[in-house]
JSON list of C-alpha atoms in Angstrom, two decimals:
[
{"chain": "B", "resi": 65, "resn": "MET", "atom": "CA", "xyz": [25.26, -39.16, 101.30]},
{"chain": "B", "resi": 66, "resn": "PRO", "atom": "CA", "xyz": [23.27, -36.89, 98.82]},
{"chain": "B", "resi": 67, "resn": "VAL", "atom": "CA", "xyz": [23.73, -37.86, 95.19]},
{"chain": "B", "resi": 68, "resn": "PRO", "atom": "CA", "xyz": [25.26, -35.20, 93.12]},
{"chain": "B", "resi": 69, "resn": "THR", "atom": "CA", "xyz": [23.29, -33.66, 90.62]},
{"chain": "B", "resi": 70, "resn": "PRO", "atom": "CA", "xyz": [24.18, -32.05, 87.18]},
{"chain": "B", "resi": 71, "resn": "ALA", "atom": "CA", "xyz": [23.30, -28.73, 88.47]},
{"chain": "B", "resi": 72, "resn": "SER", "atom": "CA", "xyz": [25.62, -29.09, 91.51]},
{"chain": "B", "resi": 73, "resn": "GLY", "atom": "CA", "xyz": [28.31, -29.68, 89.03]},
{"chain": "B", "resi": 74, "resn": "GLY", "atom": "CA", "xyz": [28.63, -33.29, 90.19]},
{"chain": "B", "resi": 75, "resn": "GLN", "atom": "CA", "xyz": [28.64, -36.30, 87.83]},
{"chain": "B", "resi": 76, "resn": "PRO", "atom": "CA", "xyz": [25.61, -38.50, 88.67]},
{"chain": "B", "resi": 77, "resn": "TRP", "atom": "CA", "xyz": [26.98, -41.52, 87.47]},
{"chain": "B", "resi": 78, "resn": "GLY", "atom": "CA", "xyz": [30.54, -41.12, 88.72]},
{"chain": "B", "resi": 79, "resn": "THR", "atom": "CA", "xyz": [33.72, -40.66, 86.82]},
{"chain": "B", "resi": 80, "resn": "PHE", "atom": "CA", "xyz": [33.83, -42.02, 83.13]},
{"chain": "B", "resi": 81, "resn": "GLN", "atom": "CA", "xyz": [35.25, -45.60, 83.69]},
{"chain": "B", "resi": 82, "resn": "PRO", "atom": "CA", "xyz": [35.51, -48.43, 81.03]},
{"chain": "B", "resi": 83, "resn": "ASP", "atom": "CA", "xyz": [32.44, -50.49, 80.62]},
{"chain": "B", "resi": 84, "resn": "ARG", "atom": "CA", "xyz": [33.47, -53.33, 78.47]},
{"chain": "B", "resi": 85, "resn": "LEU", "atom": "CA", "xyz": [29.78, -54.74, 77.75]},
{"chain": "B", "resi": 86, "resn": "ALA", "atom": "CA", "xyz": [28.73, -51.09, 76.75]},
{"chain": "B", "resi": 87, "resn": "GLU", "atom": "CA", "xyz": [31.82, -50.48, 74.65]},
{"chain": "B", "resi": 88, "resn": "ARG", "atom": "CA", "xyz": [31.18, -53.78, 72.53]},
{"chain": "B", "resi": 89, "resn": "HIS", "atom": "CA", "xyz": [27.42, -52.63, 72.13]},
{"chain": "B", "resi": 90, "resn": "ILE", "atom": "CA", "xyz": [28.50, -49.30, 71.01]},
{"chain": "B", "resi": 91, "resn": "GLY", "atom": "CA", "xyz": [31.02, -50.99, 68.74]},
{"chain": "B", "resi": 92, "resn": "ARG", "atom": "CA", "xyz": [28.32, -53.19, 67.10]},
{"chain": "B", "resi": 93, "resn": "VAL", "atom": "CA", "xyz": [25.99, -50.06, 66.61]},
{"chain": "B", "resi": 94, "resn": "LEU", "atom": "CA", "xyz": [28.95, -48.23, 65.02]},
{"chain": "B", "resi": 95, "resn": "GLU", "atom": "CA", "xyz": [30.13, -51.15, 62.85]},
{"chain": "B", "resi": 96, "resn": "ALA", "atom": "CA", "xyz": [26.45, -51.19, 61.42]},
{"chain": "B", "resi": 97, "resn": "ASP", "atom": "CA", "xyz": [26.37, -47.29, 60.90]},
{"chain": "B", "resi": 98, "resn": "PRO", "atom": "CA", "xyz": [29.74, -46.12, 60.29]},
{"chain": "B", "resi": 99, "resn": "ARG", "atom": "CA", "xyz": [28.41, -42.46, 59.83]},
{"chain": "B", "resi": 100, "resn": "LEU", "atom": "CA", "xyz": [26.70, -42.31, 63.18]},
{"chain": "B", "resi": 101, "resn": "ALA", "atom": "CA", "xyz": [29.81, -40.98, 64.83]},
{"chain": "B", "resi": 102, "resn": "ASP", "atom": "CA", "xyz": [30.04, -38.28, 62.25]},
{"chain": "B", "resi": 103, "resn": "HIS", "atom": "CA", "xyz": [26.26, -37.26, 63.38]},
{"chain": "B", "resi": 104, "resn": "LEU", "atom": "CA", "xyz": [27.36, -37.38, 66.97]},
{"chain": "B", "resi": 105, "resn": "LEU", "atom": "CA", "xyz": [30.15, -34.95, 66.42]},
{"chain": "B", "resi": 106, "resn": "ASN", "atom": "CA", "xyz": [27.80, -32.52, 64.93]},
{"chain": "B", "resi": 107, "resn": "GLY", "atom": "CA", "xyz": [27.53, -30.06, 67.73]},
{"chain": "B", "resi": 108, "resn": "ALA", "atom": "CA", "xyz": [29.39, -31.96, 70.32]},
{"chain": "B", "resi": 109, "resn": "ASP", "atom": "CA", "xyz": [31.47, -30.30, 72.73]},
{"chain": "B", "resi": 110, "resn": "ASP", "atom": "CA", "xyz": [34.88, -30.94, 73.88]},
{"chain": "B", "resi": 111, "resn": "THR", "atom": "CA", "xyz": [33.93, -33.27, 76.54]},
{"chain": "B", "resi": 112, "resn": "GLN", "atom": "CA", "xyz": [31.62, -35.04, 74.36]},
{"chain": "B", "resi": 113, "resn": "THR", "atom": "CA", "xyz": [34.07, -35.55, 71.40]},
{"chain": "B", "resi": 114, "resn": "ALA", "atom": "CA", "xyz": [36.70, -36.68, 73.73]},
{"chain": "B", "resi": 115, "resn": "GLN", "atom": "CA", "xyz": [34.51, -39.17, 74.99]},
{"chain": "B", "resi": 116, "resn": "LEU", "atom": "CA", "xyz": [33.29, -40.41, 71.67]},
{"chain": "B", "resi": 117, "resn": "LEU", "atom": "CA", "xyz": [37.08, -40.86, 70.58]},
{"chain": "B", "resi": 118, "resn": "THR", "atom": "CA", "xyz": [37.83, -42.87, 73.81]},
{"chain": "B", "resi": 119, "resn": "VAL", "atom": "CA", "xyz": [34.69, -44.96, 73.61]},
{"chain": "B", "resi": 120, "resn": "TYR", "atom": "CA", "xyz": [35.26, -45.75, 69.84]},
{"chain": "B", "resi": 121, "resn": "SER", "atom": "CA", "xyz": [38.89, -46.55, 70.27]},
{"chain": "B", "resi": 122, "resn": "ARG", "atom": "CA", "xyz": [38.08, -48.94, 73.33]},
{"chain": "B", "resi": 123, "resn": "ALA", "atom": "CA", "xyz": [35.47, -50.77, 71.11]},
{"chain": "B", "resi": 124, "resn": "ALA", "atom": "CA", "xyz": [37.76, -50.84, 68.29]},
{"chain": "B", "resi": 125, "resn": "ALA", "atom": "CA", "xyz": [40.01, -52.84, 70.65]},
{"chain": "B", "resi": 126, "resn": "HIS", "atom": "CA", "xyz": [37.43, -55.66, 70.95]},
{"chain": "B", "resi": 127, "resn": "PRO", "atom": "CA", "xyz": [38.88, -58.53, 68.76]},
{"chain": "B", "resi": 128, "resn": "THR", "atom": "CA", "xyz": [35.35, -59.20, 67.19]},
{"chain": "B", "resi": 129, "resn": "LEU", "atom": "CA", "xyz": [35.21, -55.68, 66.04]},
{"chain": "B", "resi": 130, "resn": "HIS", "atom": "CA", "xyz": [38.34, -55.16, 64.07]},
{"chain": "B", "resi": 131, "resn": "ARG", "atom": "CA", "xyz": [36.49, -53.52, 61.02]},
{"chain": "B", "resi": 132, "resn": "LEU", "atom": "CA", "xyz": [36.05, -50.39, 63.64]},
{"chain": "B", "resi": 133, "resn": "ASP", "atom": "CA", "xyz": [39.90, -49.68, 63.18]},
{"chain": "B", "resi": 134, "resn": "SER", "atom": "CA", "xyz": [39.46, -48.33, 59.65]},
{"chain": "B", "resi": 135, "resn": "GLN", "atom": "CA", "xyz": [36.30, -46.93, 60.58]},
{"chain": "B", "resi": 136, "resn": "LEU", "atom": "CA", "xyz": [37.73, -44.92, 63.52]},
{"chain": "B", "resi": 137, "resn": "ALA", "atom": "CA", "xyz": [40.76, -43.98, 61.29]},
{"chain": "B", "resi": 138, "resn": "ASP", "atom": "CA", "xyz": [38.47, -42.81, 58.57]},
{"chain": "B", "resi": 139, "resn": "LEU", "atom": "CA", "xyz": [36.43, -40.58, 60.90]},
{"chain": "B", "resi": 140, "resn": "CYS", "atom": "CA", "xyz": [39.53, -38.84, 62.15]},
{"chain": "B", "resi": 141, "resn": "ILE", "atom": "CA", "xyz": [40.91, -38.26, 58.76]},
{"chain": "B", "resi": 142, "resn": "ARG", "atom": "CA", "xyz": [37.66, -36.58, 57.50]},
{"chain": "B", "resi": 143, "resn": "HIS", "atom": "CA", "xyz": [37.34, -34.44, 60.55]},
{"chain": "B", "resi": 144, "resn": "HIS", "atom": "CA", "xyz": [41.26, -34.03, 61.32]},
{"chain": "B", "resi": 145, "resn": "GLU", "atom": "CA", "xyz": [41.26, -30.47, 61.71]},
{"chain": "B", "resi": 146, "resn": "ASP", "atom": "CA", "xyz": [38.72, -30.09, 64.40]},
{"chain": "B", "resi": 147, "resn": "LEU", "atom": "CA", "xyz": [39.54, -33.43, 66.13]},
{"chain": "B", "resi": 148, "resn": "ALA", "atom": "CA", "xyz": [43.43, -33.01, 66.09]},
{"chain": "B", "resi": 149, "resn": "PRO", "atom": "CA", "xyz": [43.73, -32.20, 69.70]},
{"chain": "B", "resi": 150, "resn": "HIS", "atom": "CA", "xyz": [41.26, -34.79, 70.78]},
{"chain": "B", "resi": 151, "resn": "ILE", "atom": "CA", "xyz": [43.19, -37.54, 68.40]},
{"chain": "B", "resi": 152, "resn": "VAL", "atom": "CA", "xyz": [46.38, -36.76, 70.21]},
{"chain": "B", "resi": 153, "resn": "ALA", "atom": "CA", "xyz": [44.99, -36.92, 73.68]},
{"chain": "B", "resi": 154, "resn": "THR", "atom": "CA", "xyz": [43.24, -40.20, 73.11]},
{"chain": "B", "resi": 155, "resn": "ALA", "atom": "CA", "xyz": [46.04, -41.85, 71.37]},
{"chain": "B", "resi": 156, "resn": "THR", "atom": "CA", "xyz": [48.22, -40.86, 74.30]},
{"chain": "B", "resi": 157, "resn": "SER", "atom": "CA", "xyz": [45.78, -42.46, 76.58]},
{"chain": "B", "resi": 158, "resn": "THR", "atom": "CA", "xyz": [44.12, -45.27, 75.28]},
{"chain": "B", "resi": 159, "resn": "ASP", "atom": "CA", "xyz": [45.40, -48.90, 75.05]},
{"chain": "B", "resi": 160, "resn": "HIS", "atom": "CA", "xyz": [44.50, -49.33, 71.35]},
{"chain": "B", "resi": 161, "resn": "PRO", "atom": "CA", "xyz": [45.94, -45.90, 69.62]},
{"chain": "B", "resi": 162, "resn": "GLY", "atom": "CA", "xyz": [46.47, -47.86, 66.35]},
{"chain": "B", "resi": 163, "resn": "PRO", "atom": "CA", "xyz": [43.60, -46.25, 64.17]},
{"chain": "B", "resi": 164, "resn": "LEU", "atom": "CA", "xyz": [44.52, -42.82, 65.70]},
{"chain": "B", "resi": 165, "resn": "LEU", "atom": "CA", "xyz": [48.10, -43.08, 64.92]},
{"chain": "B", "resi": 166, "resn": "ASN", "atom": "CA", "xyz": [46.94, -44.32, 61.27]},
{"chain": "B", "resi": 167, "resn": "ALA", "atom": "CA", "xyz": [44.81, -41.32, 60.78]},
{"chain": "B", "resi": 168, "resn": "ILE", "atom": "CA", "xyz": [47.69, -38.71, 61.82]},
{"chain": "B", "resi": 169, "resn": "GLY", "atom": "CA", "xyz": [50.08, -40.80, 59.47]},
{"chain": "B", "resi": 170, "resn": "THR", "atom": "CA", "xyz": [47.51, -40.71, 56.69]},
{"chain": "B", "resi": 171, "resn": "VAL", "atom": "CA", "xyz": [46.95, -36.88, 57.20]},
{"chain": "B", "resi": 172, "resn": "THR", "atom": "CA", "xyz": [50.54, -36.34, 57.35]},
{"chain": "B", "resi": 173, "resn": "ALA", "atom": "CA", "xyz": [51.61, -38.04, 54.29]},
{"chain": "B", "resi": 174, "resn": "HIS", "atom": "CA", "xyz": [49.00, -36.74, 52.16]},
{"chain": "B", "resi": 175, "resn": "PRO", "atom": "CA", "xyz": [50.46, -34.09, 49.81]},
{"chain": "B", "resi": 176, "resn": "ASP", "atom": "CA", "xyz": [47.29, -31.86, 49.81]},
{"chain": "B", "resi": 177, "resn": "THR", "atom": "CA", "xyz": [47.38, -31.40, 53.57]},
{"chain": "B", "resi": 178, "resn": "PRO", "atom": "CA", "xyz": [48.26, -27.63, 53.88]},
{"chain": "B", "resi": 179, "resn": "LEU", "atom": "CA", "xyz": [51.39, -26.91, 55.75]},
{"chain": "B", "resi": 180, "resn": "ASP", "atom": "CA", "xyz": [49.45, -24.61, 58.28]},
{"chain": "B", "resi": 181, "resn": "THR", "atom": "CA", "xyz": [47.42, -27.71, 59.06]},
{"chain": "B", "resi": 182, "resn": "LEU", "atom": "CA", "xyz": [50.47, -29.85, 59.49]},
{"chain": "B", "resi": 183, "resn": "ALA", "atom": "CA", "xyz": [52.06, -27.28, 61.80]},
{"chain": "B", "resi": 184, "resn": "ALA", "atom": "CA", "xyz": [48.78, -26.92, 64.02]},
{"chain": "B", "resi": 185, "resn": "LEU", "atom": "CA", "xyz": [49.00, -30.82, 64.31]},
{"chain": "B", "resi": 186, "resn": "HIS", "atom": "CA", "xyz": [52.58, -30.59, 65.31]},
{"chain": "B", "resi": 187, "resn": "ASP", "atom": "CA", "xyz": [51.74, -28.31, 67.94]},
{"chain": "B", "resi": 188, "resn": "GLN", "atom": "CA", "xyz": [49.30, -30.55, 69.49]},
{"chain": "B", "resi": 189, "resn": "LEU", "atom": "CA", "xyz": [51.80, -33.35, 69.99]},
{"chain": "B", "resi": 190, "resn": "PRO", "atom": "CA", "xyz": [53.53, -33.45, 73.61]},
{"chain": "B", "resi": 191, "resn": "SER", "atom": "CA", "xyz": [57.13, -32.65, 73.32]},
{"chain": "B", "resi": 192, "resn": "THR", "atom": "CA", "xyz": [57.72, -36.00, 74.58]},
{"chain": "B", "resi": 193, "resn": "SER", "atom": "CA", "xyz": [56.01, -39.23, 74.20]},
{"chain": "B", "resi": 194, "resn": "HIS", "atom": "CA", "xyz": [56.98, -42.87, 73.91]},
{"chain": "B", "resi": 195, "resn": "ARG", "atom": "CA", "xyz": [53.78, -43.62, 72.09]},
{"chain": "B", "resi": 196, "resn": "LEU", "atom": "CA", "xyz": [54.03, -40.74, 69.56]},
{"chain": "B", "resi": 197, "resn": "ALA", "atom": "CA", "xyz": [57.71, -40.29, 68.97]},
{"chain": "B", "resi": 198, "resn": "ILE", "atom": "CA", "xyz": [57.66, -41.92, 65.72]},
{"chain": "B", "resi": 199, "resn": "THR", "atom": "CA", "xyz": [54.49, -40.33, 64.57]},
{"chain": "B", "resi": 200, "resn": "ALA", "atom": "CA", "xyz": [55.84, -36.90, 65.46]},
{"chain": "B", "resi": 201, "resn": "ALA", "atom": "CA", "xyz": [59.30, -37.71, 63.83]},
{"chain": "B", "resi": 202, "resn": "ARG", "atom": "CA", "xyz": [57.34, -38.36, 60.69]},
{"chain": "B", "resi": 203, "resn": "LEU", "atom": "CA", "xyz": [55.30, -35.34, 61.08]},
{"chain": "B", "resi": 204, "resn": "THR", "atom": "CA", "xyz": [58.19, -33.15, 61.68]},
{"chain": "B", "resi": 205, "resn": "HIS", "atom": "CA", "xyz": [60.13, -34.58, 58.60]},
{"chain": "B", "resi": 206, "resn": "THR", "atom": "CA", "xyz": [57.19, -33.89, 56.33]},
{"chain": "B", "resi": 207, "resn": "ILE", "atom": "CA", "xyz": [57.02, -30.23, 57.63]},
{"chain": "B", "resi": 208, "resn": "THR", "atom": "CA", "xyz": [60.71, -29.97, 57.12]},
{"chain": "B", "resi": 209, "resn": "SER", "atom": "CA", "xyz": [60.35, -31.20, 53.66]},
{"chain": "B", "resi": 210, "resn": "ARG", "atom": "CA", "xyz": [57.81, -28.96, 52.89]},
{"chain": "B", "resi": 211, "resn": "TYR", "atom": "CA", "xyz": [59.71, -25.78, 54.28]},
{"chain": "B", "resi": 212, "resn": "ARG", "atom": "CA", "xyz": [62.79, -27.03, 52.43]},
{"chain": "B", "resi": 213, "resn": "VAL", "atom": "CA", "xyz": [61.11, -26.87, 48.94]},
{"chain": "B", "resi": 214, "resn": "LEU", "atom": "CA", "xyz": [59.57, -23.29, 49.97]},
{"chain": "B", "resi": 215, "resn": "ALA", "atom": "CA", "xyz": [63.04, -22.15, 51.19]},
{"chain": "B", "resi": 216, "resn": "ASP", "atom": "CA", "xyz": [64.62, -23.26, 47.67]},
{"chain": "B", "resi": 217, "resn": "ALA", "atom": "CA", "xyz": [62.06, -20.98, 45.93]},
{"chain": "B", "resi": 218, "resn": "ASN", "atom": "CA", "xyz": [62.06, -18.05, 48.60]},
{"chain": "B", "resi": 219, "resn": "PRO", "atom": "CA", "xyz": [65.05, -18.20, 50.89]},
{"chain": "B", "resi": 220, "resn": "GLU", "atom": "CA", "xyz": [64.52, -14.82, 52.48]},
{"chain": "B", "resi": 221, "resn": "ALA", "atom": "CA", "xyz": [60.75, -15.82, 53.40]},
{"chain": "B", "resi": 222, "resn": "PHE", "atom": "CA", "xyz": [61.19, -19.44, 54.51]},
{"chain": "B", "resi": 223, "resn": "LEU", "atom": "CA", "xyz": [64.90, -19.91, 55.70]},
{"chain": "B", "resi": 224, "resn": "PRO", "atom": "CA", "xyz": [63.85, -19.23, 59.26]},
{"chain": "B", "resi": 225, "resn": "ASP", "atom": "CA", "xyz": [60.96, -21.53, 59.08]},
{"chain": "B", "resi": 226, "resn": "LEU", "atom": "CA", "xyz": [63.20, -24.23, 57.79]},
{"chain": "B", "resi": 227, "resn": "ALA", "atom": "CA", "xyz": [65.74, -23.81, 60.52]},
{"chain": "B", "resi": 228, "resn": "LEU", "atom": "CA", "xyz": [62.91, -23.96, 63.13]},
{"chain": "B", "resi": 229, "resn": "ALA", "atom": "CA", "xyz": [61.73, -27.17, 61.31]},
{"chain": "B", "resi": 230, "resn": "LEU", "atom": "CA", "xyz": [64.97, -28.71, 61.25]},
{"chain": "B", "resi": 231, "resn": "ASN", "atom": "CA", "xyz": [65.67, -28.07, 64.79]},
{"chain": "B", "resi": 232, "resn": "ASN", "atom": "CA", "xyz": [62.32, -29.68, 65.68]},
{"chain": "B", "resi": 233, "resn": "LEU", "atom": "CA", "xyz": [63.21, -32.74, 63.43]},
{"chain": "B", "resi": 234, "resn": "SER", "atom": "CA", "xyz": [66.42, -33.35, 65.31]},
{"chain": "B", "resi": 235, "resn": "ILE", "atom": "CA", "xyz": [64.69, -33.20, 68.76]},
{"chain": "B", "resi": 236, "resn": "ARG", "atom": "CA", "xyz": [61.98, -35.69, 67.47]},
{"chain": "B", "resi": 237, "resn": "LEU", "atom": "CA", "xyz": [64.63, -37.90, 65.94]},
{"chain": "B", "resi": 238, "resn": "GLY", "atom": "CA", "xyz": [66.64, -37.66, 69.25]},
{"chain": "B", "resi": 239, "resn": "SER", "atom": "CA", "xyz": [63.42, -38.66, 71.09]},
{"chain": "B", "resi": 240, "resn": "VAL", "atom": "CA", "xyz": [62.92, -41.75, 68.71]},
{"chain": "B", "resi": 241, "resn": "ARG", "atom": "CA", "xyz": [66.83, -42.80, 69.10]},
{"chain": "B", "resi": 242, "resn": "SER", "atom": "CA", "xyz": [66.39, -42.66, 72.87]},
{"chain": "B", "resi": 243, "resn": "ILE", "atom": "CA", "xyz": [63.44, -45.02, 72.98]},
{"chain": "B", "resi": 244, "resn": "MET", "atom": "CA", "xyz": [65.09, -47.07, 70.43]},
{"chain": "B", "resi": 245, "resn": "CYS", "atom": "CA", "xyz": [68.29, -47.20, 72.73]},
{"chain": "B", "resi": 246, "resn": "GLY", "atom": "CA", "xyz": [66.34, -47.75, 75.72]},
{"chain": "B", "resi": 247, "resn": "ALA", "atom": "CA", "xyz": [64.34, -50.84, 74.40]},
{"chain": "B", "resi": 248, "resn": "ARG", "atom": "CA", "xyz": [67.49, -52.85, 73.83]}
]
């Protein structure tokens, strides 16, 4: 059986699988040099970026590498506009989404985060996700609050946006309620 080569579109090392020893090693390297991930992101394509966040998240899950949680969250906060789709995708697929969810929460709660950035982040969230339901509800609540202030100042321009935000908030809160009721 021939070994697939990158030129033929195959993956010479197979599909991306967890390698706990490599993740622990990478975690130690990232722990020693927290800005290394910033350098790796520079020029990375979508696949490389997704892989970086996945491996970083897996490394942070190791009990001895607990400091990586805050480093991963900080990385995501610093690059949230570029990483938003990857943060969301990784948070829905990793066993250790905490740092990613914390980053989304921090960006959401920061008063200087532009409304269009919040809306773009909201658009990245899946319409339903047990893991992201509370995060999505908080983000949508923040967006609704911002539109409420804008609609108070200029109703003609922002009432339609406020109405849409309120509708989205009711959907997100309904998702949280159904998850909470289902957990009982």
